[in-house]
Amino acid sequence: MTLEEIKAVEAKLLLPTYERNPILFVRGEGVHLIDDRGERYLDLLSGIGVNALGYAHPAIENVIAEQGKKLIHTSNLFFHEGQAELALRLTKMSGMDRAFFCNSGTEAMEAALKLARAHAGLLRSEGRTIGTKFLALENSFHGRTMGSVATTHKAKYREPFDPVMPGVEFVAFDDVEDLKAKFSDEVCGVLIEAIQGEGGIRPVSREFMAVARELTRSTGALLICDEIQAGLGRTGKWFAYQHYDVRPDVATIAKPLAGGLPLGAMLCTEEAARAIHAGMHGTTFGGGPLACAVAVAVIDTIEQENLLDHVTDVGTYFHARLNELAERHPAIVEVRGMGLMLAAELDSAELAKQVAGEMLERRILINRTSETVLRFLPPFILGKDDVDLAIDALDSILTTHAPQEASAATIGGKRVG
Ligand SMILES: Cc1ncc(COP(=O)(O)O)c(C=O)c1O
């Protein structure tokens, strides 16, 4: 089918959940995607933070071919090698004790929410005082299913589906006093993205994370770090919470875990895991042999190719080049992020939309989140020459659309005229 034919069929037959860009990708190579006309695109989005090893990486191709011939699915009624192999790696990398495998980020969050409720129930049965409420942060994004969407802040994602899971209160982002005011023994779990992704690449402060750890520890509530976007190496460490020197009770992961195949996991401490026994939670597909084998290959490749150091190195370079750009273009009000999870916030939503659109015309994929934020989530194998290409393109687009005179009418990053 041609792109036009596909568009016509989708418009008629699919639930209209997505506004797609009119491009038909047919294959990928390294950090590039290639469309049906043979045009190459530099991908600084990697399938929204999924394709950490880029496209057509031999480690992934080989393991899919080999495992595909052996075994793709068995269900969780039987053993296969993959979950144990993967759990050995993930627990070592994360400092967590146990893993539950599922298929997506939102399912990992559902598992975390259920674990927090069950754990609080266990504590109550042991005579402790602890309730069933959750605290999440303003601008959080934890997924689209009924529990995780209830903990997702933006009303447009949540309200059309009301009533969602009750008992969720939102804390002002990074506001220690608000956290202290809203925390009580009614709370069974506090959800934090160490670096908010959809919320605009916003890291919480060390103080906020430390206070959340202290408060949750004081009652037995679980500190749940959502590492679905920031985890598995994107920030230069395996987990973003490792920049904060805290050990949460639960960490959720998904996106890059199986190199583009659907796989998520909820990792937790032995203490939290006490609350779960056989039959309480489960999934048909989660942690299947193929997805687990690919995940083991992804993790081993990140280690063998020293990609955590590479992410730090190229990420620092990218960050510095964005800062240089911000000095020349006052329309960039802030550059944020760590490793290869970066953002440049612009002073207007229209400009951000225009820049993302023109980057696409120049065959460089980025996206806009939180209205004004240009987000960069490239594959971990990105090179400095790729960064230079993107910076030159941004420079030229901003020079055209946000000349210095126009941006002069801003104070403290806010448009005043
Ligand atoms: C921080 C965070 N949590 C949860 C999710 C939901 O993951 P999924 O789309 O795999 O359900 C996302 C997806 O973007 C995310 O960025």
CSV table of C-alpha atoms and ligand atoms in Angstrom, one decimal:
chain,number,residue,atom,x,y,z
A,1,MET,CA,0.0,0.0,0.0
A,2,THR,CA,1.1,3.6,-0.6
A,3,LEU,CA,1.2,6.2,2.1
A,4,GLU,CA,-2.0,7.7,0.7
A,5,GLU,CA,-3.8,4.3,0.7
A,6,ILE,CA,-2.6,3.5,4.2
A,7,LYS,CA,-3.9,7.0,5.4
A,8,ALA,CA,-7.3,6.4,3.8
A,9,VAL,CA,-7.7,2.9,5.4
A,10,GLU,CA,-6.5,4.1,8.8
A,11,ALA,CA,-8.8,7.1,8.7
A,12,LYS,CA,-11.7,4.8,8.1
A,13,LEU,CA,-10.8,1.8,10.3
A,14,LEU,CA,-8.6,2.8,13.2
A,15,LEU,CA,-9.7,4.4,16.4
A,16,PRO,CA,-8.6,8.0,15.9
A,17,THR,CA,-6.1,8.0,18.8
A,18,TYR,CA,-3.1,9.4,17.0
A,19,GLU,CA,-2.2,12.4,14.9
A,20,ARG,CA,0.5,10.9,12.8
A,21,ASN,CA,3.1,12.7,10.7
A,22,PRO,CA,2.6,11.9,7.0
A,23,ILE,CA,5.7,9.7,6.7
A,24,LEU,CA,5.9,6.0,5.9
A,25,PHE,CA,9.0,4.5,7.5
A,26,VAL,CA,10.1,1.2,6.0
A,27,ARG,CA,13.5,0.5,7.7
A,28,GLY,CA,16.2,1.9,9.9
A,29,GLU,CA,20.0,1.8,10.1
A,30,GLY,CA,22.0,3.0,13.1
A,31,VAL,CA,20.6,6.4,14.1
A,32,HIS,CA,18.7,6.8,10.9
A,33,LEU,CA,15.2,5.9,9.7
A,34,ILE,CA,14.5,5.5,6.0
A,35,ASP,CA,11.1,6.2,4.4
A,36,ASP,CA,9.3,4.7,1.4
A,37,ARG,CA,11.0,7.2,-0.9
A,38,GLY,CA,14.5,6.3,0.4
A,39,GLU,CA,14.9,9.5,2.3
A,40,ARG,CA,17.0,9.3,5.5
A,41,TYR,CA,16.0,10.9,8.8
A,42,LEU,CA,18.3,11.5,11.8
A,43,ASP,CA,16.3,10.1,14.7
A,44,LEU,CA,16.6,12.1,17.9
A,45,LEU,CA,13.5,10.5,19.4
A,46,SER,CA,14.1,6.8,19.0
A,47,GLY,CA,10.5,5.7,19.0
A,48,ILE,CA,9.9,7.9,22.2
A,49,GLY,CA,12.9,6.6,24.1
A,50,VAL,CA,12.7,3.0,23.0
A,51,ASN,CA,15.4,2.2,20.4
A,52,ALA,CA,18.4,2.7,22.6
A,53,LEU,CA,20.7,0.7,20.2
A,54,GLY,CA,19.3,2.4,17.2
A,55,TYR,CA,18.1,0.4,14.2
A,56,ALA,CA,19.2,-2.9,12.7
A,57,HIS,CA,21.8,-3.5,15.5
A,58,PRO,CA,23.3,-6.9,14.9
A,59,ALA,CA,23.0,-7.9,18.5
A,60,ILE,CA,19.2,-7.5,18.3
A,61,GLU,CA,18.9,-9.0,14.8
A,62,ASN,CA,20.9,-12.1,15.8
A,63,VAL,CA,19.1,-12.8,19.0
A,64,ILE,CA,15.6,-12.4,17.4
A,65,ALA,CA,16.6,-14.8,14.6
A,66,GLU,CA,18.1,-17.4,17.0
A,67,GLN,CA,15.4,-17.2,19.7
A,68,GLY,CA,12.7,-16.9,17.1
A,69,LYS,CA,13.6,-20.3,15.8
A,70,LYS,CA,13.6,-21.8,19.3
A,71,LEU,CA,10.7,-20.4,21.4
A,72,ILE,CA,8.6,-17.3,21.3
A,73,HIS,CA,5.9,-17.9,23.9
A,74,THR,CA,5.2,-20.5,26.6
A,75,SER,CA,3.0,-18.5,29.1
A,76,ASN,CA,3.9,-18.1,32.7
A,77,LEU,CA,2.7,-21.6,33.6
A,78,PHE,CA,6.2,-23.0,32.7
A,79,PHE,CA,9.8,-22.1,33.1
A,80,HIS,CA,12.1,-20.7,30.3
A,81,GLU,CA,15.6,-19.4,30.6
A,82,GLY,CA,14.9,-15.7,29.9
A,83,GLN,CA,13.2,-14.3,33.1
A,84,ALA,CA,15.9,-15.7,35.4
A,85,GLU,CA,18.7,-14.4,33.1
A,86,LEU,CA,17.1,-11.0,32.9
A,87,ALA,CA,16.2,-10.8,36.6
A,88,LEU,CA,19.9,-11.5,37.5
A,89,ARG,CA,21.0,-8.5,35.4
A,90,LEU,CA,18.2,-6.1,36.4
A,91,THR,CA,18.5,-6.7,40.2
A,92,LYS,CA,22.2,-6.2,40.0
A,93,MET,CA,21.9,-3.0,38.0
A,94,SER,CA,19.1,-1.5,40.1
A,95,GLY,CA,19.9,-2.7,43.6
A,96,MET,CA,16.3,-4.1,43.8
A,97,ASP,CA,15.7,-7.7,45.0
A,98,ARG,CA,12.9,-9.0,42.8
A,99,ALA,CA,11.3,-8.5,39.3
A,100,PHE,CA,7.8,-8.9,37.8
A,101,PHE,CA,7.7,-8.9,34.0
A,102,CYS,CA,4.9,-7.4,31.9
A,103,ASN,CA,4.5,-5.8,28.5
A,104,SER,CA,4.5,-2.1,28.8
A,105,GLY,CA,5.2,0.9,31.0
A,106,THR,CA,1.6,1.4,32.1
A,107,GLU,CA,1.4,-2.3,33.1
A,108,ALA,CA,4.6,-1.9,35.2
A,109,MET,CA,2.9,1.0,36.9
A,110,GLU,CA,-0.2,-1.0,37.5
A,111,ALA,CA,1.9,-3.7,39.1
A,112,ALA,CA,3.6,-1.0,41.3
A,113,LEU,CA,0.2,0.5,42.4
A,114,LYS,CA,-1.2,-2.9,43.2
A,115,LEU,CA,2.0,-3.8,45.1
A,116,ALA,CA,1.7,-0.6,47.2
A,117,ARG,CA,-1.9,-1.3,48.1
A,118,ALA,CA,-1.2,-5.0,48.9
A,119,HIS,CA,1.9,-4.0,51.0
A,120,ALA,CA,-0.1,-1.5,53.0
A,121,GLY,CA,-2.7,-4.2,53.6
A,122,LEU,CA,0.0,-6.5,54.9
A,123,LEU,CA,1.3,-3.8,57.2
A,124,ARG,CA,-2.2,-3.2,58.5
A,125,SER,CA,-2.6,-6.9,59.2
A,126,GLU,CA,0.6,-6.6,61.2
A,127,GLY,CA,-0.8,-3.8,63.3
A,128,ARG,CA,0.7,-0.8,61.5
A,129,THR,CA,-1.3,2.3,60.6
A,130,ILE,CA,-1.2,3.0,56.9
A,131,GLY,CA,-3.9,3.9,54.4
A,132,THR,CA,-4.5,3.4,50.6
A,133,LYS,CA,-3.8,6.9,49.1
A,134,PHE,CA,-1.2,7.7,46.5
A,135,LEU,CA,0.8,10.9,46.1
A,136,ALA,CA,1.9,11.8,42.6
A,137,LEU,CA,3.5,14.9,41.2
A,138,GLU,CA,2.0,17.7,39.1
A,139,ASN,CA,3.0,17.2,35.4
A,140,SER,CA,3.6,13.5,36.0
A,141,PHE,CA,2.9,10.9,33.3
A,142,HIS,CA,2.6,7.3,34.4
A,143,GLY,CA,0.5,5.7,31.6
A,144,ARG,CA,-2.9,5.3,30.2
A,145,THR,CA,-4.6,2.4,32.0
A,146,MET,CA,-7.1,3.2,34.8
A,147,GLY,CA,-4.6,3.1,37.7
A,148,SER,CA,-1.7,4.8,36.0
A,149,VAL,CA,-3.8,7.4,34.3
A,150,ALA,CA,-5.3,8.2,37.7
A,151,THR,CA,-1.8,9.1,38.8
A,152,THR,CA,-1.1,11.1,35.6
A,153,HIS,CA,-1.5,14.8,36.3
A,154,LYS,CA,-2.7,16.3,33.0
A,155,ALA,CA,-6.5,16.5,33.1
A,156,LYS,CA,-6.9,15.9,29.4
A,157,TYR,CA,-5.6,12.3,29.8
A,158,ARG,CA,-7.6,11.6,32.9
A,159,GLU,CA,-10.9,13.4,33.1
A,160,PRO,CA,-12.6,11.9,30.0
A,161,PHE,CA,-12.4,8.6,31.7
A,162,ASP,CA,-13.7,9.6,35.1
A,163,PRO,CA,-14.2,8.1,37.6
A,164,VAL,CA,-10.6,6.7,37.5
A,165,MET,CA,-8.9,5.1,40.6
A,166,PRO,CA,-9.8,7.3,43.6
A,167,GLY,CA,-7.4,8.3,46.3
A,168,VAL,CA,-4.7,10.1,44.3
A,169,GLU,CA,-3.5,13.6,45.4
A,170,PHE,CA,-1.0,15.6,43.3
A,171,VAL,CA,1.9,17.4,44.9
A,172,ALA,CA,3.3,20.6,43.4
A,173,PHE,CA,6.4,19.7,41.4
A,174,ASP,CA,9.5,19.6,43.5
A,175,ASP,CA,7.8,21.4,46.3
A,176,VAL,CA,9.1,19.9,49.5
A,177,GLU,CA,6.7,21.8,51.8
A,178,ASP,CA,3.7,20.7,49.7
A,179,LEU,CA,5.0,17.1,49.9
A,180,LYS,CA,5.3,17.3,53.6
A,181,ALA,CA,1.9,18.8,54.0
A,182,LYS,CA,0.2,16.2,51.8
A,183,PHE,CA,2.0,13.2,53.2
A,184,SER,CA,0.4,11.3,56.1
A,185,ASP,CA,-0.1,7.7,57.3
A,186,GLU,CA,-3.0,7.6,54.8
A,187,VAL,CA,-0.5,7.3,52.0
A,188,CYS,CA,0.6,3.9,50.8
A,189,GLY,CA,2.8,5.0,47.9
A,190,VAL,CA,4.6,8.1,46.5
A,191,LEU,CA,5.3,8.1,42.7
A,192,ILE,CA,8.2,10.1,41.3
A,193,GLU,CA,9.8,10.3,37.9
A,194,ALA,CA,13.3,11.5,39.0
A,195,ILE,CA,13.3,13.3,35.6
A,196,GLN,CA,9.8,14.0,34.4
A,197,GLY,CA,9.6,13.0,30.7
A,198,GLU,CA,6.3,14.0,29.2
A,199,GLY,CA,6.2,16.8,31.8
A,200,GLY,CA,9.1,18.5,29.9
A,201,ILE,CA,12.4,16.8,31.0
A,202,ARG,CA,12.3,18.3,34.6
A,203,PRO,CA,14.6,16.7,37.2
A,204,VAL,CA,13.4,16.8,40.8
A,205,SER,CA,15.9,18.2,43.3
A,206,ARG,CA,18.1,16.0,45.5
A,207,GLU,CA,16.3,17.5,48.5
A,208,PHE,CA,12.8,16.5,47.2
A,209,MET,CA,13.9,12.9,46.5
A,210,ALA,CA,15.6,12.7,49.9
A,211,VAL,CA,12.5,14.0,51.8
A,212,ALA,CA,10.2,11.6,49.8
A,213,ARG,CA,12.5,8.7,50.9
A,214,GLU,CA,12.5,9.9,54.5
A,215,LEU,CA,8.7,10.3,54.7
A,216,THR,CA,7.8,7.0,53.0
A,217,ARG,CA,10.3,5.1,55.2
A,218,SER,CA,8.8,6.6,58.3
A,219,THR,CA,5.4,5.0,57.7
A,220,GLY,CA,6.2,2.0,55.5
A,221,ALA,CA,4.7,3.6,52.3
A,222,LEU,CA,6.5,2.7,49.1
A,223,LEU,CA,8.7,5.1,47.2
A,224,ILE,CA,7.9,4.2,43.6
A,225,CYS,CA,10.4,5.6,41.0
A,226,ASP,CA,9.0,5.6,37.5
A,227,GLU,CA,12.1,4.9,35.4
A,228,ILE,CA,10.1,4.1,32.2
A,229,GLN,CA,11.6,7.0,30.2
A,230,ALA,CA,14.7,7.9,32.3
A,231,GLY,CA,15.9,4.4,33.2
A,232,LEU,CA,18.1,1.7,31.6
A,233,GLY,CA,21.0,4.0,30.8
A,234,ARG,CA,19.4,7.1,29.2
A,235,THR,CA,20.8,9.5,31.8
A,236,GLY,CA,24.3,7.9,31.8
A,237,LYS,CA,23.5,5.7,34.8
A,238,TRP,CA,21.4,2.5,34.7
A,239,PHE,CA,18.7,4.3,36.7
A,240,ALA,CA,18.0,8.0,37.1
A,241,TYR,CA,17.5,7.6,40.9
A,242,GLN,CA,21.1,6.5,41.1
A,243,HIS,CA,22.1,10.2,40.5
A,244,TYR,CA,20.2,10.9,43.8
A,245,ASP,CA,21.9,8.2,45.9
A,246,VAL,CA,18.5,6.8,47.0
A,247,ARG,CA,17.2,3.3,46.9
A,248,PRO,CA,13.5,3.3,46.2
A,249,ASP,CA,11.2,0.4,47.1
A,250,VAL,CA,10.0,0.0,43.6
A,251,ALA,CA,11.3,0.9,40.2
A,252,THR,CA,9.3,0.6,37.0
A,253,ILE,CA,11.0,0.2,33.5
A,254,ALA,CA,9.9,-0.5,30.0
A,255,LYS,CA,10.6,1.5,26.8
A,256,PRO,CA,14.2,0.4,25.8
A,257,LEU,CA,14.2,-2.8,27.8
A,258,ALA,CA,13.7,-5.2,24.8
A,259,GLY,CA,15.1,-3.1,22.0
A,260,GLY,CA,11.7,-2.3,20.6
A,261,LEU,CA,9.8,-5.4,21.5
A,262,PRO,CA,7.1,-4.8,24.2
A,263,LEU,CA,8.5,-5.6,27.6
A,264,GLY,CA,8.2,-3.9,31.0
A,265,ALA,CA,9.2,-4.8,34.5
A,266,MET,CA,8.4,-3.8,38.0
A,267,LEU,CA,11.4,-4.2,40.3
A,268,CYS,CA,11.0,-4.1,44.1
A,269,THR,CA,12.6,-4.8,47.4
A,270,GLU,CA,12.2,-8.0,49.3
A,271,GLU,CA,10.2,-6.1,51.9
A,272,ALA,CA,7.6,-4.9,49.4
A,273,ALA,CA,7.5,-8.4,47.7
A,274,ARG,CA,6.4,-9.9,51.0
A,275,ALA,CA,2.9,-8.7,50.0
A,276,ILE,CA,2.6,-10.8,46.9
A,277,HIS,CA,1.8,-14.5,46.7
A,278,ALA,CA,1.0,-16.9,43.7
A,279,GLY,CA,-2.1,-16.0,41.8
A,280,MET,CA,-2.4,-12.4,43.1
A,281,HIS,CA,-1.1,-10.8,39.9
A,282,GLY,CA,0.0,-12.0,36.5
A,283,THR,CA,0.0,-11.7,32.7
A,284,THR,CA,-0.2,-14.0,29.7
A,285,PHE,CA,2.5,-12.5,27.6
A,286,GLY,CA,4.7,-10.7,30.1
A,287,GLY,CA,8.3,-11.8,30.2
A,288,GLY,CA,8.1,-14.1,27.2
A,289,PRO,CA,11.2,-16.0,26.0
A,290,LEU,CA,11.7,-13.8,22.9
A,291,ALA,CA,11.3,-10.4,24.7
A,292,CYS,CA,13.5,-11.6,27.6
A,293,ALA,CA,16.3,-12.9,25.3
A,294,VAL,CA,16.3,-9.6,23.4
A,295,ALA,CA,16.4,-7.6,26.7
A,296,VAL,CA,19.4,-9.7,27.9
A,297,ALA,CA,21.2,-8.9,24.6
A,298,VAL,CA,20.3,-5.2,24.9
A,299,ILE,CA,21.8,-4.9,28.4
A,300,ASP,CA,24.9,-7.0,27.5
A,301,THR,CA,25.4,-4.8,24.4
A,302,ILE,CA,25.1,-1.6,26.5
A,303,GLU,CA,27.8,-3.0,28.8
A,304,GLN,CA,30.1,-4.4,26.1
A,305,GLU,CA,30.0,-1.2,24.0
A,306,ASN,CA,30.4,1.0,27.1
A,307,LEU,CA,27.3,2.9,26.2
A,308,LEU,CA,26.7,4.4,29.6
A,309,ASP,CA,30.0,6.3,29.3
A,310,HIS,CA,29.1,7.2,25.7
A,311,VAL,CA,25.7,8.5,26.7
A,312,THR,CA,27.4,10.7,29.4
A,313,ASP,CA,30.0,11.9,26.9
A,314,VAL,CA,27.7,12.7,24.0
A,315,GLY,CA,25.0,13.9,26.3
A,316,THR,CA,27.3,16.4,28.0
A,317,TYR,CA,28.4,17.6,24.5
A,318,PHE,CA,24.8,17.9,23.3
A,319,HIS,CA,23.8,19.8,26.5
A,320,ALA,CA,26.7,22.2,26.1
A,321,ARG,CA,25.9,22.8,22.4
A,322,LEU,CA,22.2,23.5,23.4
A,323,ASN,CA,23.5,26.0,26.0
A,324,GLU,CA,25.6,27.7,23.4
A,325,LEU,CA,22.5,27.9,21.2
A,326,ALA,CA,20.5,29.4,24.1
A,327,GLU,CA,23.1,32.1,24.5
A,328,ARG,CA,22.6,33.1,20.8
A,329,HIS,CA,18.8,32.7,20.8
A,330,PRO,CA,16.9,34.2,23.7
A,331,ALA,CA,13.8,32.3,22.5
A,332,ILE,CA,15.4,29.3,24.3
A,333,VAL,CA,14.5,30.0,27.9
A,334,GLU,CA,16.0,26.9,29.5
A,335,VAL,CA,18.1,23.8,28.6
A,336,ARG,CA,17.5,20.8,30.9
A,337,GLY,CA,18.2,17.1,31.3
A,338,MET,CA,20.9,14.5,31.8
A,339,GLY,CA,22.7,12.2,29.5
A,340,LEU,CA,20.7,11.7,26.3
A,341,MET,CA,17.4,12.8,27.9
A,342,LEU,CA,17.5,16.5,27.0
A,343,ALA,CA,15.2,19.4,26.4
A,344,ALA,CA,15.3,23.0,25.2
A,345,GLU,CA,12.3,25.0,26.4
A,346,LEU,CA,11.2,27.8,24.1
A,347,ASP,CA,9.3,30.9,25.0
A,348,SER,CA,6.2,30.0,23.0
A,349,ALA,CA,4.2,27.0,22.0
A,350,GLU,CA,3.8,28.2,18.4
A,351,LEU,CA,7.5,28.5,18.0
A,352,ALA,CA,8.1,25.1,19.5
A,353,LYS,CA,5.6,23.6,17.1
A,354,GLN,CA,7.1,25.4,14.1
A,355,VAL,CA,10.7,24.3,15.1
A,356,ALA,CA,9.7,20.7,15.5
A,357,GLY,CA,7.9,20.8,12.1
A,358,GLU,CA,10.8,22.4,10.3
A,359,MET,CA,13.3,19.9,11.9
A,360,LEU,CA,11.1,17.2,10.3
A,361,GLU,CA,11.2,19.0,6.9
A,362,ARG,CA,15.0,18.9,7.3
A,363,ARG,CA,14.7,15.2,8.1
A,364,ILE,CA,15.6,15.4,11.8
A,365,LEU,CA,13.1,13.8,14.2
A,366,ILE,CA,12.5,15.5,17.5
A,367,ASN,CA,9.3,16.1,19.4
A,368,ARG,CA,7.5,18.8,21.3
A,369,THR,CA,6.2,18.0,24.8
A,370,SER,CA,4.5,20.2,27.4
A,371,GLU,CA,3.6,22.7,24.6
A,372,THR,CA,6.9,24.7,24.7
A,373,VAL,CA,9.5,22.0,25.2
A,374,LEU,CA,11.7,20.5,22.4
A,375,ARG,CA,12.6,17.0,23.6
A,376,PHE,CA,15.6,14.9,22.5
A,377,LEU,CA,15.6,11.2,23.3
A,378,PRO,CA,18.1,9.9,20.7
A,379,PRO,CA,19.5,6.3,20.5
A,380,PHE,CA,22.5,5.8,22.9
A,381,ILE,CA,24.7,5.3,19.8
A,382,LEU,CA,24.4,8.9,18.7
A,383,GLY,CA,27.6,10.6,17.6
A,384,LYS,CA,28.9,14.1,18.2
A,385,ASP,CA,28.6,14.7,14.4
A,386,ASP,CA,24.9,13.9,14.6
A,387,VAL,CA,24.6,16.4,17.5
A,388,ASP,CA,26.4,19.1,15.3
A,389,LEU,CA,23.9,18.5,12.5
A,390,ALA,CA,20.9,18.9,14.8
A,391,ILE,CA,22.4,22.0,16.4
A,392,ASP,CA,23.1,23.6,13.0
A,393,ALA,CA,19.5,22.9,11.9
A,394,LEU,CA,18.1,24.4,15.1
A,395,ASP,CA,20.3,27.4,14.8
A,396,SER,CA,19.2,28.1,11.3
A,397,ILE,CA,15.5,27.6,12.1
A,398,LEU,CA,15.6,29.8,15.2
A,399,THR,CA,17.5,32.5,13.2
A,400,THR,CA,14.6,32.5,10.7
A,401,HIS,CA,11.7,32.3,13.1
A,402,ALA,CA,12.9,33.9,16.3
A,403,PRO,CA,15.3,36.7,15.3
A,404,GLN,CA,16.9,38.4,18.3
A,405,GLU,CA,14.7,41.5,17.9
A,406,ALA,CA,11.5,39.5,18.2
A,407,SER,CA,12.8,37.7,21.3
A,408,ALA,CA,14.0,40.8,23.0
A,409,ALA,CA,10.5,41.3,24.3
A,410,THR,CA,10.9,38.6,26.9
A,411,ILE,CA,11.8,38.9,30.6
A,412,GLY,CA,12.8,35.9,32.6
A,413,GLY,CA,11.7,33.6,29.8
A,414,LYS,CA,8.1,35.0,29.7
A,415,ARG,CA,6.8,36.9,26.7
A,416,VAL,CA,5.8,40.4,27.7
A,417,GLY,CA,4.8,41.9,24.4
B,1,LIG,C1,7.5,8.1,32.7
B,1,LIG,C2,6.6,7.2,32.0
B,1,LIG,N1,5.8,6.4,32.6
B,1,LIG,C3,4.9,5.6,32.0
B,1,LIG,C4,4.8,5.6,30.7
B,1,LIG,C5,3.8,4.6,30.0
B,1,LIG,O1,4.5,3.7,29.3
B,1,LIG,P1,3.7,2.9,28.1
B,1,LIG,O2,3.4,3.8,27.0
B,1,LIG,O3,4.7,1.8,27.7
B,1,LIG,O4,2.5,2.3,28.7
B,1,LIG,C6,5.5,6.5,29.9
B,1,LIG,C7,5.3,6.6,28.4
B,1,LIG,O5,5.7,7.5,27.8
B,1,LIG,C8,6.4,7.3,30.6
B,1,LIG,O6,7.2,8.2,29.9
